[in-house]
Tab-separated table of C-alpha atoms in Angstrom:
chain	number	residue	atom	x	y	z
A	5	MET	CA	11.531	-28.312	17.208
A	6	VAL	CA	7.978	-28.856	18.489
A	7	LEU	CA	6.892	-25.414	17.265
A	8	SER	CA	8.396	-26.129	13.862
A	9	LYS	CA	6.434	-29.377	13.581
A	10	LEU	CA	3.225	-27.683	14.709
A	11	LYS	CA	3.772	-24.999	12.090
A	12	THR	CA	4.251	-27.679	9.423
A	13	VAL	CA	1.046	-29.446	10.465
A	14	PHE	CA	-0.897	-26.172	10.558
A	15	LEU	CA	0.246	-25.123	7.098
A	16	SER	CA	-0.441	-28.569	5.647
A	17	VAL	CA	-3.944	-28.715	7.129
A	18	SER	CA	-4.706	-25.164	5.980
A	19	VAL	CA	-3.670	-25.852	2.388
A	20	THR	CA	-5.645	-29.110	2.402
A	21	ILE	CA	-8.773	-27.321	3.640
A	22	LEU	CA	-8.251	-24.640	0.984
A	23	ALA	CA	-7.982	-27.259	-1.770
A	24	ALA	CA	-11.079	-29.091	-0.526
A	25	SER	CA	-12.989	-25.797	-0.343
A	26	LEU	CA	-12.070	-24.954	-3.925
A	27	ILE	CA	-13.562	-28.298	-4.993
A	28	SER	CA	-16.656	-27.861	-2.804
A	29	PHE	CA	-17.413	-24.299	-3.920
A	30	PRO	CA	-16.248	-24.095	-7.542
A	31	ARG	CA	-18.663	-21.390	-8.685
A	32	GLU	CA	-18.025	-19.095	-5.714
A	33	SER	CA	-14.263	-19.592	-6.100
A	34	PHE	CA	-14.436	-18.791	-9.801
A	35	GLU	CA	-16.456	-15.623	-9.220
A	36	ALA	CA	-14.053	-14.461	-6.500
A	37	SER	CA	-11.091	-15.248	-8.745
A	38	MET	CA	-12.611	-13.237	-11.600
A	39	ARG	CA	-13.268	-10.334	-9.246
A	40	GLY	CA	-9.619	-10.306	-8.163
A	41	LEU	CA	-8.427	-10.629	-11.765
A	42	ASN	CA	-10.624	-7.736	-12.902
A	43	MET	CA	-9.298	-5.533	-10.106
A	44	TRP	CA	-5.699	-6.289	-11.119
A	45	TRP	CA	-6.427	-6.115	-14.855
A	46	GLU	CA	-8.375	-2.853	-14.831
A	47	ILE	CA	-6.883	-0.833	-11.961
A	48	VAL	CA	-3.787	-2.183	-10.218
A	49	PHE	CA	-1.611	-3.000	-13.237
A	50	PRO	CA	-2.178	0.205	-15.281
A	51	SER	CA	-1.963	2.460	-12.227
A	52	LEU	CA	1.236	0.983	-10.765
A	53	LEU	CA	3.288	0.047	-13.848
A	54	PRO	CA	4.262	3.611	-14.899
A	55	PHE	CA	5.395	4.444	-11.350
A	56	PHE	CA	7.428	1.241	-11.092
A	57	ILE	CA	9.189	1.776	-14.417
A	58	VAL	CA	9.918	5.466	-13.818
A	59	SER	CA	11.221	4.776	-10.298
A	60	GLU	CA	13.613	2.092	-11.597
A	61	MET	CA	14.983	4.554	-14.179
A	62	LEU	CA	15.258	7.354	-11.623
A	63	ILE	CA	17.303	5.058	-9.397
A	64	GLY	CA	19.516	3.980	-12.321
A	65	PHE	CA	20.166	7.553	-13.500
A	66	GLY	CA	21.070	8.691	-9.974
A	67	VAL	CA	18.132	11.100	-9.596
A	68	VAL	CA	16.961	9.343	-6.434
A	69	LYS	CA	20.422	9.737	-4.913
A	70	PHE	CA	20.325	13.429	-5.870
A	71	ILE	CA	16.921	13.861	-4.176
A	72	GLY	CA	18.160	11.913	-1.187
A	73	VAL	CA	21.078	14.258	-0.551
A	74	LEU	CA	18.781	17.292	-0.784
A	75	LEU	CA	16.118	15.816	1.540
A	76	GLU	CA	18.587	14.474	4.124
A	77	PRO	CA	18.161	17.496	6.458
A	78	LEU	CA	14.386	16.863	6.525
A	79	MET	CA	14.064	13.073	6.587
A	80	ARG	CA	16.931	12.322	8.981
A	81	PRO	CA	15.755	14.429	11.969
A	82	LEU	CA	12.058	13.680	11.459
A	83	PHE	CA	12.009	9.956	10.618
A	84	LYS	CA	15.652	8.937	11.147
A	85	VAL	CA	15.939	7.651	7.562
A	86	PRO	CA	18.138	8.925	4.702
A	87	GLY	CA	16.904	11.606	2.339
A	88	VAL	CA	16.079	9.011	-0.335
A	89	GLY	CA	13.222	8.057	1.952
A	90	GLY	CA	11.488	11.245	0.806
A	91	PHE	CA	11.376	9.874	-2.731
A	92	VAL	CA	9.937	6.547	-1.512
A	93	TRP	CA	7.374	8.342	0.636
A	94	ALA	CA	6.168	10.550	-2.224
A	95	MET	CA	6.085	7.768	-4.820
A	96	GLY	CA	4.395	5.363	-2.416
A	97	MET	CA	1.704	7.915	-1.622
A	98	ALA	CA	1.112	8.766	-5.278
A	99	SER	CA	1.042	5.222	-6.666
A	100	GLY	CA	-0.459	3.344	-3.707
A	101	GLN	CA	0.307	0.032	-2.072
A	102	PRO	CA	2.606	-1.929	-2.203
A	103	ALA	CA	4.806	0.576	-4.057
A	104	GLY	CA	6.547	1.748	-0.885
A	105	ALA	CA	7.810	-1.766	-0.218
A	106	LYS	CA	8.966	-2.144	-3.826
A	107	PHE	CA	10.976	1.097	-3.773
A	108	THR	CA	12.370	0.451	-0.289
A	109	SER	CA	13.564	-3.021	-1.305
A	110	ARG	CA	15.172	-1.568	-4.419
A	111	LEU	CA	17.096	1.004	-2.387
A	112	ARG	CA	18.181	-1.695	0.053
A	113	GLN	CA	19.457	-3.862	-2.806
A	114	GLU	CA	21.363	-0.818	-4.087
A	115	GLY	CA	22.936	-0.391	-0.630
A	116	GLN	CA	21.614	3.162	-0.269
A	117	ILE	CA	19.946	2.388	3.076
A	118	THR	CA	20.732	0.048	5.958
A	119	GLN	CA	18.507	-2.795	7.135
A	120	ILE	CA	17.183	-0.800	10.124
A	121	GLU	CA	16.570	2.270	7.966
A	122	ALA	CA	14.718	0.121	5.425
A	123	GLU	CA	12.492	-1.349	8.138
A	124	ARG	CA	11.694	2.146	9.411
A	125	LEU	CA	11.069	3.434	5.900
A	126	VAL	CA	8.784	0.639	4.721
A	127	SER	CA	6.637	1.013	7.834
A	128	PHE	CA	5.258	4.435	6.812
A	129	THR	CA	5.653	4.643	3.029
A	130	ASN	CA	2.903	2.153	2.116
A	131	SER	CA	-0.446	3.877	1.802
A	132	SER	CA	-3.552	3.995	-0.357
A	133	ASN	CA	-3.297	6.503	-3.179
A	134	PRO	CA	-5.565	9.585	-3.177
A	135	LEU	CA	-7.464	8.413	-6.267
A	136	PHE	CA	-8.596	5.239	-4.500
A	137	ILE	CA	-9.623	7.092	-1.332
A	138	PHE	CA	-11.467	9.949	-3.051
A	139	SER	CA	-13.006	8.073	-5.943
A	140	ALA	CA	-13.459	4.394	-5.080
A	141	VAL	CA	-14.186	4.729	-1.352
A	142	ALA	CA	-15.752	8.173	-0.872
A	143	VAL	CA	-17.635	8.461	-4.185
A	144	GLY	CA	-18.027	4.857	-5.306
A	145	PHE	CA	-18.902	3.166	-1.994
A	146	PHE	CA	-20.233	5.912	0.286
A	147	ASN	CA	-21.637	8.095	-2.504
A	148	ASN	CA	-20.349	11.058	-0.487
A	149	PRO	CA	-17.432	12.962	-2.099
A	150	LYS	CA	-16.960	15.168	0.972
A	151	LEU	CA	-15.793	12.138	2.964
A	152	GLY	CA	-12.687	11.887	0.772
A	153	LEU	CA	-10.901	14.747	2.492
A	154	LEU	CA	-11.582	13.325	5.950
A	155	LEU	CA	-10.505	9.791	5.025
A	156	ALA	CA	-7.354	11.022	3.264
A	157	ALA	CA	-6.377	13.346	6.137
A	158	ALA	CA	-6.820	10.572	8.720
A	159	HIS	CA	-4.920	8.105	6.521
A	160	TYR	CA	-1.869	10.251	5.792
A	161	LEU	CA	-1.659	11.796	9.262
A	162	GLY	CA	-1.653	8.240	10.601
A	163	ASN	CA	1.238	7.499	8.236
A	164	ILE	CA	3.239	10.452	9.536
A	165	CYS	CA	2.628	9.429	13.160
A	166	VAL	CA	3.826	5.893	12.402
A	167	GLY	CA	6.970	7.309	10.778
A	168	ILE	CA	7.727	9.453	13.816
A	169	PHE	CA	7.006	6.530	16.158
A	170	MET	CA	9.245	4.143	14.176
A	171	ARG	CA	12.198	6.532	14.294
A	172	PHE	CA	12.865	5.093	17.746
A	173	TYR	CA	13.008	1.559	16.340
A	174	GLY	CA	16.433	-0.123	16.142
A	175	LYS	CA	19.936	1.243	16.595
A	176	GLU	CA	22.435	2.482	14.070
A	177	ALA	CA	26.201	1.961	14.156
A	178	PRO	CA	27.955	4.927	15.855
A	179	ASN	CA	30.211	5.614	12.875
A	180	LEU	CA	27.183	5.758	10.545
A	181	SER	CA	25.432	8.252	12.811
A	182	ARG	CA	28.505	10.542	12.788
A	183	GLU	CA	28.734	10.268	9.014
A	184	ASN	CA	25.137	11.391	8.574
A	185	ARG	CA	25.666	14.538	10.664
A	186	LYS	CA	27.789	16.217	8.003
A	187	LYS	CA	26.320	19.127	6.066
A	188	PHE	CA	24.773	18.477	2.686
A	189	LYS	CA	25.010	21.034	-0.107
A	190	PHE	CA	23.564	21.300	-3.596
A	191	ARG	CA	26.907	20.565	-5.226
A	192	ASN	CA	27.181	17.428	-3.101
A	193	ALA	CA	23.813	16.365	-4.523
A	194	LEU	CA	25.043	16.972	-8.090
A	195	SER	CA	28.194	15.010	-7.356
A	196	ALA	CA	26.136	12.111	-5.974
A	197	LEU	CA	23.951	12.199	-9.093
A	198	HIS	CA	26.978	11.972	-11.395
A	199	GLN	CA	28.787	9.279	-9.397
A	200	THR	CA	25.685	7.088	-9.223
A	201	ARG	CA	25.184	7.349	-12.981
A	202	LEU	CA	28.820	6.393	-13.620
A	203	LYS	CA	28.546	3.462	-11.257
A	204	ASP	CA	25.488	2.133	-13.088
A	205	ASN	CA	26.950	2.163	-16.600
A	206	ARG	CA	24.083	0.348	-18.358
A	207	PRO	CA	22.990	1.835	-21.693
A	208	ILE	CA	19.612	3.565	-21.731
A	209	GLY	CA	18.023	0.727	-23.725
A	210	LYS	CA	19.285	-1.898	-21.266
A	211	LEU	CA	18.165	0.210	-18.295
A	212	LEU	CA	14.688	0.664	-19.755
A	213	GLY	CA	14.359	-3.053	-20.535
A	214	ASP	CA	15.452	-4.016	-17.023
A	215	ALA	CA	12.974	-1.522	-15.542
A	216	VAL	CA	10.093	-2.970	-17.586
A	217	ASN	CA	11.043	-6.567	-16.746
A	218	SER	CA	11.409	-5.932	-13.015
A	219	SER	CA	8.192	-3.907	-12.816
A	220	ILE	CA	6.014	-6.403	-14.689
A	221	GLN	CA	7.405	-9.361	-12.739
A	222	THR	CA	6.479	-7.586	-9.511
A	223	LEU	CA	2.999	-6.765	-10.821
A	224	LEU	CA	2.410	-10.363	-11.919
A	225	MET	CA	3.230	-11.459	-8.378
A	226	ILE	CA	0.890	-8.803	-6.977
A	227	GLY	CA	-1.890	-10.012	-9.289
A	228	GLY	CA	-1.481	-13.555	-8.022
A	229	PHE	CA	-1.853	-12.416	-4.416
A	230	ILE	CA	-4.926	-10.304	-5.226
A	231	ILE	CA	-6.668	-13.267	-6.880
A	232	LEU	CA	-5.625	-15.690	-4.125
A	233	PHE	CA	-6.869	-13.541	-1.258
A	234	SER	CA	-10.069	-12.702	-3.100
A	235	VAL	CA	-10.777	-16.443	-3.257
A	236	ILE	CA	-9.688	-17.038	0.357
A	237	ASN	CA	-11.944	-14.243	1.582
A	238	LYS	CA	-14.914	-15.761	-0.247
A	239	LEU	CA	-14.193	-19.302	0.978
A	240	LEU	CA	-13.874	-18.134	4.584
A	241	TYR	CA	-17.344	-16.661	4.254
A	242	GLN	CA	-18.736	-19.865	2.691
A	243	LEU	CA	-17.198	-22.008	5.447
A	244	HIS	CA	-18.734	-19.688	8.105
A	245	ILE	CA	-15.253	-18.969	9.466
A	246	THR	CA	-15.851	-15.257	8.911
A	247	ALA	CA	-18.999	-15.480	11.044
A	248	MET	CA	-17.087	-17.247	13.834
A	249	LEU	CA	-14.339	-14.638	13.797
A	250	ALA	CA	-17.004	-11.938	13.778
A	251	LYS	CA	-18.262	-13.124	17.186
A	252	THR	CA	-15.012	-11.935	18.770
A	253	ILE	CA	-15.166	-8.660	16.874
A	254	GLU	CA	-18.793	-8.154	17.990
A	255	PHE	CA	-17.659	-8.167	21.619
A	256	LEU	CA	-14.984	-5.541	20.894
A	257	LEU	CA	-17.400	-3.390	18.905
A	258	SER	CA	-20.093	-3.561	21.570
A	259	SER	CA	-17.568	-2.357	24.174
A	260	ILE	CA	-17.245	0.922	22.232
A	261	SER	CA	-20.977	1.098	21.383
A	262	PHE	CA	-20.599	0.140	17.725
A	263	PRO	CA	-23.314	-2.025	16.077
A	264	ASP	CA	-22.687	-5.754	15.638
A	265	MET	CA	-23.483	-5.515	11.930
A	266	LEU	CA	-20.040	-4.002	11.355
A	267	SER	CA	-18.259	-7.181	12.482
A	268	ILE	CA	-18.418	-9.204	9.232
A	269	PRO	CA	-17.487	-6.206	7.004
A	270	PHE	CA	-14.607	-5.507	9.398
A	271	ILE	CA	-13.334	-9.096	9.089
A	272	SER	CA	-13.617	-8.875	5.300
A	273	GLY	CA	-11.660	-5.615	5.391
A	274	LEU	CA	-8.868	-7.239	7.371
A	275	PHE	CA	-8.325	-9.552	4.401
A	276	GLU	CA	-9.068	-7.196	1.489
A	277	ILE	CA	-9.666	-3.464	1.878
A	278	THR	CA	-11.783	-2.900	-1.235
A	279	MET	CA	-14.440	-5.470	-0.335
A	280	GLY	CA	-14.331	-4.449	3.323
A	281	SER	CA	-14.833	-0.759	2.539
A	282	GLN	CA	-17.758	-1.546	0.263
A	283	LEU	CA	-19.482	-3.768	2.842
A	284	ILE	CA	-18.983	-1.196	5.602
A	285	SER	CA	-20.606	1.517	3.482
A	286	GLN	CA	-23.714	-0.686	3.098
A	287	VAL	CA	-24.333	-1.225	6.847
A	288	GLN	CA	-27.603	0.533	7.694
A	289	ASP	CA	-27.506	0.249	11.487
A	290	ALA	CA	-24.267	2.216	11.908
A	291	THR	CA	-23.876	5.987	11.885
A	292	LEU	CA	-21.714	7.599	9.221
A	293	LEU	CA	-19.063	8.476	11.809
A	294	GLN	CA	-18.850	4.855	12.977
A	295	LYS	CA	-18.475	3.636	9.395
A	296	VAL	CA	-15.771	6.225	8.699
A	297	ILE	CA	-13.796	5.195	11.782
A	298	ILE	CA	-13.876	1.490	10.844
A	299	THR	CA	-13.059	2.262	7.202
A	300	SER	CA	-10.104	4.424	8.259
A	301	PHE	CA	-8.756	1.541	10.318
A	302	ILE	CA	-8.914	-1.065	7.557
A	303	LEU	CA	-7.494	1.333	4.936
A	304	ALA	CA	-4.499	1.912	7.194
A	305	PHE	CA	-4.189	-1.755	8.180
A	306	SER	CA	-3.988	-2.507	4.430
A	307	GLY	CA	-5.451	-5.994	4.625
A	308	PHE	CA	-3.663	-9.340	4.659
A	309	SER	CA	-3.746	-9.387	0.852
A	310	ILE	CA	-1.492	-6.326	0.552
A	311	GLN	CA	0.582	-7.419	3.535
A	312	ALA	CA	1.277	-10.730	1.791
A	313	GLN	CA	2.379	-8.805	-1.296
A	314	VAL	CA	4.712	-6.707	0.846
A	315	ALA	CA	6.083	-9.805	2.595
A	316	SER	CA	6.871	-11.367	-0.765
A	317	ILE	CA	8.702	-8.229	-1.926
A	318	LEU	CA	10.638	-7.871	1.340
A	319	ALA	CA	11.647	-11.543	1.233
A	320	GLN	CA	14.025	-10.663	-1.634
A	321	THR	CA	16.077	-8.633	0.858
A	322	ASP	CA	17.066	-8.827	4.537
A	323	ILE	CA	14.221	-6.469	5.538
A	324	ARG	CA	12.088	-8.106	8.226
A	325	PHE	CA	8.304	-8.174	7.927
A	326	LYS	CA	7.455	-7.974	11.647
A	327	PRO	CA	8.097	-4.192	12.036
A	328	PHE	CA	5.903	-3.556	8.991
A	329	PHE	CA	3.042	-5.608	10.457
A	330	ILE	CA	3.250	-3.822	13.818
A	331	ALA	CA	3.282	-0.492	11.985
A	332	ARG	CA	0.062	-1.431	10.162
A	333	ILE	CA	-1.721	-1.980	13.468
A	334	LEU	CA	-0.384	1.323	14.779
A	335	GLN	CA	-1.443	3.186	11.660
A	336	GLY	CA	-4.900	1.646	11.872
A	337	LEU	CA	-5.300	2.950	15.416
A	338	PHE	CA	-3.884	6.361	14.526
A	339	ALA	CA	-6.111	6.689	11.436
A	340	ALA	CA	-9.253	5.708	13.372
A	341	LEU	CA	-8.374	8.230	16.097
A	342	PHE	CA	-7.769	11.013	13.564
A	343	ALA	CA	-11.078	10.210	11.843
A	344	LEU	CA	-12.834	10.751	15.173
A	345	ILE	CA	-10.887	13.922	16.019
A	346	LEU	CA	-11.300	15.505	12.573
A	347	TRP	CA	-14.968	14.573	12.152
A	348	LYS	CA	-16.353	17.895	13.388
A	349	PRO	CA	-13.726	20.364	12.140
A	350	LEU	CA	-13.090	18.714	8.763
A	351	TYR	CA	-16.437	17.162	7.806
A	352	LEU	CA	-19.347	18.683	9.706
A	353	ARG	CA	-17.953	22.201	9.441
A	354	PHE	CA	-17.530	22.047	5.663
A	355	ASN	CA	-20.937	20.433	5.185
A	356	GLY	CA	-22.931	22.924	7.245
A	357	HIS	CA	-25.665	24.837	5.435
A	358	GLU	CA	-23.942	28.092	6.243
A	359	GLN	CA	-20.863	27.118	4.278
A	360	PRO	CA	-20.533	28.113	0.606
A	361	SER	CA	-20.480	25.383	-1.994
A	362	ASN	CA	-16.766	25.917	-2.597
A	363	ALA	CA	-15.795	25.500	1.066
A	364	ILE	CA	-13.478	22.621	0.284
A	365	PRO	CA	-10.789	23.711	-2.165
A	366	VAL	CA	-8.889	21.542	-4.642
A	367	PHE	CA	-11.083	18.455	-4.471
A	368	GLY	CA	-14.505	20.133	-4.842
A	369	ASP	CA	-17.271	17.581	-5.197
A	370	GLY	CA	-14.875	14.799	-6.148
A	371	SER	CA	-16.181	14.565	-9.724
A	372	TRP	CA	-12.688	14.847	-11.200
A	373	ALA	CA	-11.525	11.837	-9.184
A	374	ASN	CA	-14.609	9.844	-10.116
A	375	ASP	CA	-14.155	10.621	-13.819
A	376	LEU	CA	-10.460	9.753	-13.688
A	377	TYR	CA	-11.214	6.509	-11.861
A	378	HIS	CA	-13.758	5.386	-14.459
A	379	LYS	CA	-11.487	6.379	-17.355
A	380	LEU	CA	-8.727	4.302	-15.779
A	381	ILE	CA	-11.067	1.299	-15.585
A	382	GLU	CA	-12.056	1.735	-19.229
A	383	ALA	CA	-8.493	2.110	-20.529
A	384	GLY	CA	-6.867	-0.255	-18.029
A	385	PRO	CA	-7.341	-3.594	-19.856
A	386	LEU	CA	-5.968	-2.222	-23.132
A	387	PHE	CA	-2.952	-0.752	-21.349
A	388	THR	CA	-2.354	-4.078	-19.593
A	389	ILE	CA	-2.467	-6.033	-22.878
A	390	PHE	CA	0.064	-3.763	-24.603
A	391	SER	CA	2.357	-3.777	-21.555
A	392	LEU	CA	2.348	-7.574	-21.297
A	393	ALA	CA	2.980	-7.811	-25.050
A	394	GLY	CA	5.985	-5.506	-24.670
A	395	TYR	CA	7.251	-7.584	-21.764
A	396	ILE	CA	7.025	-10.797	-23.818
A	397	LEU	CA	8.821	-9.082	-26.726
A	398	ILE	CA	11.690	-7.976	-24.470
A	399	LEU	CA	12.032	-11.465	-22.993
A	400	PHE	CA	11.985	-13.061	-26.447
A	401	THR	CA	14.642	-10.640	-27.735
A	402	ARG	CA	16.948	-11.286	-24.780
A	403	LEU	CA	16.531	-15.060	-24.986
A	404	LYS	CA	17.326	-14.935	-28.701
A	405	LYS	CA	20.516	-12.963	-28.059
A	406	SER	CA	21.641	-15.342	-25.324
C-alpha cells in the first residue's frame, strides 16, 4: 500500500514538473517536438507501414503459420520458440524497432504462441534495421561507411546471444513440450496454411482494410511516443538533470578508461538512440573504438523511447515487459563486447592499406544505403500523407456503413 502511494506521488510530481518545464521552455520544447515529428513523418511511418500491412495479411492468409511449421525444427531447439518466431525475427530485423513487438503481440492474440514463448520471442526480435545502421549511423553520423559492417555484426550477434540466453527463461507445460517434439513435414505446413485461411474467413477487402487500420493506429501511437521522448530528452538537458545523471556515468566510464565527454551523449542515447548516436560521433576526446563500443550499447539497448513504444504494444496482451527490459540490457552488453572483439578482424583488417578496395563485399562503401536513406526522407512525407488519407477514407466508409 505504501509503495503504491509513493508511486502515485512520484508519477504526479513527475508529470507536474514536465508540465511546468513545457511552460518554462516553450521554444526548446517546440523544436524538440518538431524534430520528433519530422523523424516519424519522414522515416518511421513510410519505412514501417508496408511491413506492418504485409505482415497482417500474411498472418490472415495463413502464410505465417506455413512458415512456422517449416521453421519449427530450427527455432525450437535454438531459441525454444515456435517456428513462427522465424518470421517475426526476419521481419523485425528488416523493418526495425518496434516491429518485433508488434508481430509478437499479433501472434499472441492469434493464440499461435504461449505467453512464455512470446516473452522469449520479443526479447530478441526487436532490432535496428540495416538501413539505419549503415546509412544513418555509419555514413550520416560517423561519416565512415566501413563502420556499418562492424556495428551491424555486433548488433545482430548480440541479438542471437540474447535469444539463446532467453531460451532458458520460463517453463512450458509438459504436454505442450511433448506436442512440439513431433515431426513436421511439408504437407503438414500446407495443411496448416489451408486450415488457418479457412479459420480466418474474412474477404480480401475486409482483411486489407483491417491490416491498414491496425498498422496506422500502431504507427500513430509510435509517433506520439517519439515526439514525447524527444521533448523529454530536451527538457532533461535544460533542467540539468542530464548533467547530474552524467556524473554517475562519468565514474563508470573512468573505471574502464573512457573519456568523461561520452557521459552526456550516453545519457541522451539511453532515452533516444538517434540523438545519442549523433552526439557520440561528435565527441573529439574519444577514440573511434570507444565511440563504436558506446554506440553499439545504446543501439542494442534501444532507448527508453522505443521501450515505451514496446510496452504500449505489449500492454494489449498478457506479455510482460520486464523480460524485454532485461534482454535490452543483456543485448547492450553483448553488442559492446562484440564491437570490441570484432574491431581488429572486421574493421582494421578490411581498412588496412594492403587490402583491395573491394575487400568488403555486398555493402561496398555504403553509398547505396546512403542514397536509399535520402530518397526515403524525400519521399517519406508524401507517402505518409497518402497513407493517412487512405486510413481516413476507410474509417469514413466503415462508419457510414454502420
